[in-house]
Amino acid sequence: MNGLPYYKAYPRDFLDGTAGMDFEVKGAYRILLDLIYLHGGRLVDDPRFIAGHLGCSVKKWNGLRAAVIATGKIVVSGGYLGNLRADKELDSLKSFSDKQRENASHPRKNKGLAQSSTRFIRLYQPAIF
């Protein structure tokens, strides 16, 4: 697993996007999202693995899988399950991480630090009488 230990969740988006879904389908969808993020956006479409995480039989998972896919929230591609929003969020996070890595690779110089510290010393020297 090379995914995230946590991710941004948008409760309003989830509740609005799952309005009208059956309780079991909604629960399965939420756990699928967690698994998708945990696996870096690509969850192997393995019925036994997913059913184990859902705490249900493979037969029950197959029915839930069909229902979740029918909502259009989960897509199947090349033996993997995915979510378009998760892909966008992971891409955004990767861009942010790349930018942070790039910024960290540059020297950390405080321009004018020596000048400002000597100015501070001159301004705040104790008066000698």
GROMACS .gro file of C-alpha atoms in nm:
model
  129
    1MET     CA    1   0.000   0.000   0.000
    2ASN     CA    2   0.142   0.335  -0.097
    3GLY     CA    3  -0.167   0.539  -0.024
    4LEU     CA    4  -0.255   0.797   0.231
    5PRO     CA    5  -0.288   0.741   0.605
    6TYR     CA    6  -0.562   1.006   0.592
    7TYR     CA    7  -0.737   1.219   0.333
    8LYS     CA    8  -0.963   1.522   0.316
    9ALA     CA    9  -1.323   1.417   0.354
   10TYR     CA   10  -1.606   1.645   0.258
   11PRO     CA   11  -1.908   1.535   0.465
   12ARG     CA   12  -2.156   1.762   0.287
   13ASP     CA   13  -2.043   1.639  -0.055
   14PHE     CA   14  -2.068   1.278   0.061
   15LEU     CA   15  -2.413   1.319   0.212
   16ASP     CA   16  -2.542   1.517  -0.087
   17GLY     CA   17  -2.388   1.273  -0.332
   18THR     CA   18  -2.528   0.966  -0.160
   19ALA     CA   19  -2.876   1.099  -0.088
   20GLY     CA   20  -3.129   0.834  -0.183
   21MET     CA   21  -2.879   0.548  -0.167
   22ASP     CA   22  -2.967   0.243   0.036
   23PHE     CA   23  -2.787   0.223   0.373
   24GLU     CA   24  -2.582  -0.083   0.273
   25VAL     CA   25  -2.477   0.068  -0.059
   26LYS     CA   26  -2.382   0.395   0.111
   27GLY     CA   27  -2.174   0.208   0.372
   28ALA     CA   28  -2.003  -0.004   0.109
   29TYR     CA   29  -1.927   0.307  -0.096
   30ARG     CA   30  -1.769   0.481   0.206
   31ILE     CA   31  -1.546   0.184   0.284
   32LEU     CA   32  -1.454   0.155  -0.085
   33LEU     CA   33  -1.346   0.519  -0.080
   34ASP     CA   34  -1.128   0.452   0.223
   35LEU     CA   35  -0.971   0.151   0.052
   36ILE     CA   36  -0.918   0.346  -0.270
   37TYR     CA   37  -0.734   0.624  -0.086
   38LEU     CA   38  -0.536   0.370   0.118
   39HIS     CA   39  -0.419   0.208  -0.203
   40GLY     CA   40  -0.319   0.529  -0.378
   41GLY     CA   41  -0.624   0.553  -0.602
   42ARG     CA   42  -0.608   0.203  -0.748
   43LEU     CA   43  -0.791  -0.070  -0.559
   44VAL     CA   44  -0.756  -0.420  -0.703
   45ASP     CA   45  -1.103  -0.554  -0.783
   46ASP     CA   46  -1.059  -0.860  -0.559
   47PRO     CA   47  -1.397  -0.975  -0.425
   48ARG     CA   48  -1.256  -1.172  -0.129
   49PHE     CA   49  -1.035  -0.885  -0.014
   50ILE     CA   50  -1.311  -0.625  -0.038
   51ALA     CA   51  -1.579  -0.851   0.112
   52GLY     CA   52  -1.343  -0.916   0.403
   53HIS     CA   53  -1.313  -0.543   0.470
   54LEU     CA   54  -1.687  -0.498   0.440
   55GLY     CA   55  -1.754  -0.790   0.672
   56CYS     CA   56  -1.985  -0.963   0.430
   57SER     CA   57  -1.986  -1.264   0.199
   58VAL     CA   58  -1.847  -1.247  -0.152
   59LYS     CA   59  -2.199  -1.306  -0.281
   60LYS     CA   60  -2.328  -1.005  -0.085
   61TRP     CA   61  -2.032  -0.795  -0.205
   62ASN     CA   62  -2.108  -0.881  -0.568
   63GLY     CA   63  -2.459  -0.738  -0.524
   64LEU     CA   64  -2.326  -0.428  -0.347
   65ARG     CA   65  -2.056  -0.388  -0.612
   66ALA     CA   66  -2.315  -0.384  -0.888
   67ALA     CA   67  -2.525  -0.130  -0.697
   68VAL     CA   68  -2.229   0.102  -0.626
   69ILE     CA   69  -2.109   0.086  -0.987
   70ALA     CA   70  -2.464   0.157  -1.107
   71THR     CA   71  -2.455   0.489  -0.914
   72GLY     CA   72  -2.159   0.598  -1.127
   73LYS     CA   73  -1.952   0.680  -0.819
   74ILE     CA   74  -1.714   0.387  -0.863
   75VAL     CA   75  -1.554   0.304  -1.196
   76VAL     CA   76  -1.395  -0.024  -1.304
   77SER     CA   77  -1.088  -0.006  -1.523
   78GLY     CA   78  -0.836  -0.276  -1.599
   79GLY     CA   79  -0.914  -0.489  -1.294
   80TYR     CA   80  -0.912  -0.193  -1.056
   81LEU     CA   81  -1.184   0.005  -0.882
   82GLY     CA   82  -1.150   0.381  -0.871
   83ASN     CA   83  -1.327   0.706  -0.804
   84LEU     CA   84  -1.292   1.020  -1.017
   85ARG     CA   85  -1.296   1.257  -0.715
   86ALA     CA   86  -1.026   1.051  -0.545
   87ASP     CA   87  -0.814   1.072  -0.861
   88LYS     CA   88  -0.845   1.453  -0.863
   89GLU     CA   89  -0.767   1.481  -0.491
   90LEU     CA   90  -0.465   1.252  -0.519
   91ASP     CA   91  -0.335   1.444  -0.823
   92SER     CA   92  -0.376   1.771  -0.634
   93LEU     CA   93  -0.193   1.630  -0.333
   94LYS     CA   94   0.087   1.500  -0.557
   95SER     CA   95   0.127   1.843  -0.717
   96PHE     CA   96   0.139   2.005  -0.374
   97SER     CA   97   0.396   1.751  -0.250
   98ASP     CA   98   0.609   1.801  -0.561
   99LYS     CA   99   0.602   2.179  -0.509
  100GLN     CA  100   0.696   2.139  -0.142
  101ARG     CA  101   0.982   1.905  -0.240
  102GLU     CA  102   1.102   2.154  -0.501
  103ASN     CA  103   1.090   2.441  -0.252
  104ALA     CA  104   1.278   2.235   0.007
  105SER     CA  105   1.555   2.159  -0.243
  106HIS     CA  106   1.651   2.526  -0.271
  107PRO     CA  107   1.899   2.677  -0.026
  108ARG     CA  108   1.738   2.830   0.279
  109LYS     CA  109   1.893   3.172   0.296
  110ASN     CA  110   1.750   3.466   0.478
  111LYS     CA  111   1.861   3.758   0.269
  112GLY     CA  112   1.959   4.054   0.480
  113LEU     CA  113   1.964   3.859   0.806
  114ALA     CA  114   2.309   3.983   0.906
  115GLN     CA  115   2.209   4.342   0.833
  116SER     CA  116   1.889   4.328   1.031
  117SER     CA  117   2.052   4.161   1.333
  118THR     CA  118   2.326   4.425   1.352
  119ARG     CA  119   2.060   4.693   1.320
  120PHE     CA  120   1.871   4.530   1.607
  121ILE     CA  121   2.187   4.532   1.823
  122ARG     CA  122   2.255   4.899   1.745
  123LEU     CA  123   1.899   5.002   1.826
  124TYR     CA  124   1.876   4.815   2.151
  125GLN     CA  125   2.220   4.857   2.308
  126PRO     CA  126   2.200   4.955   2.671
  127ALA     CA  127   2.290   5.316   2.736
  128ILE     CA  128   2.614   5.366   2.924
  129PHE     CA  129   2.621   5.667   3.161
   0.00000   0.00000   0.00000
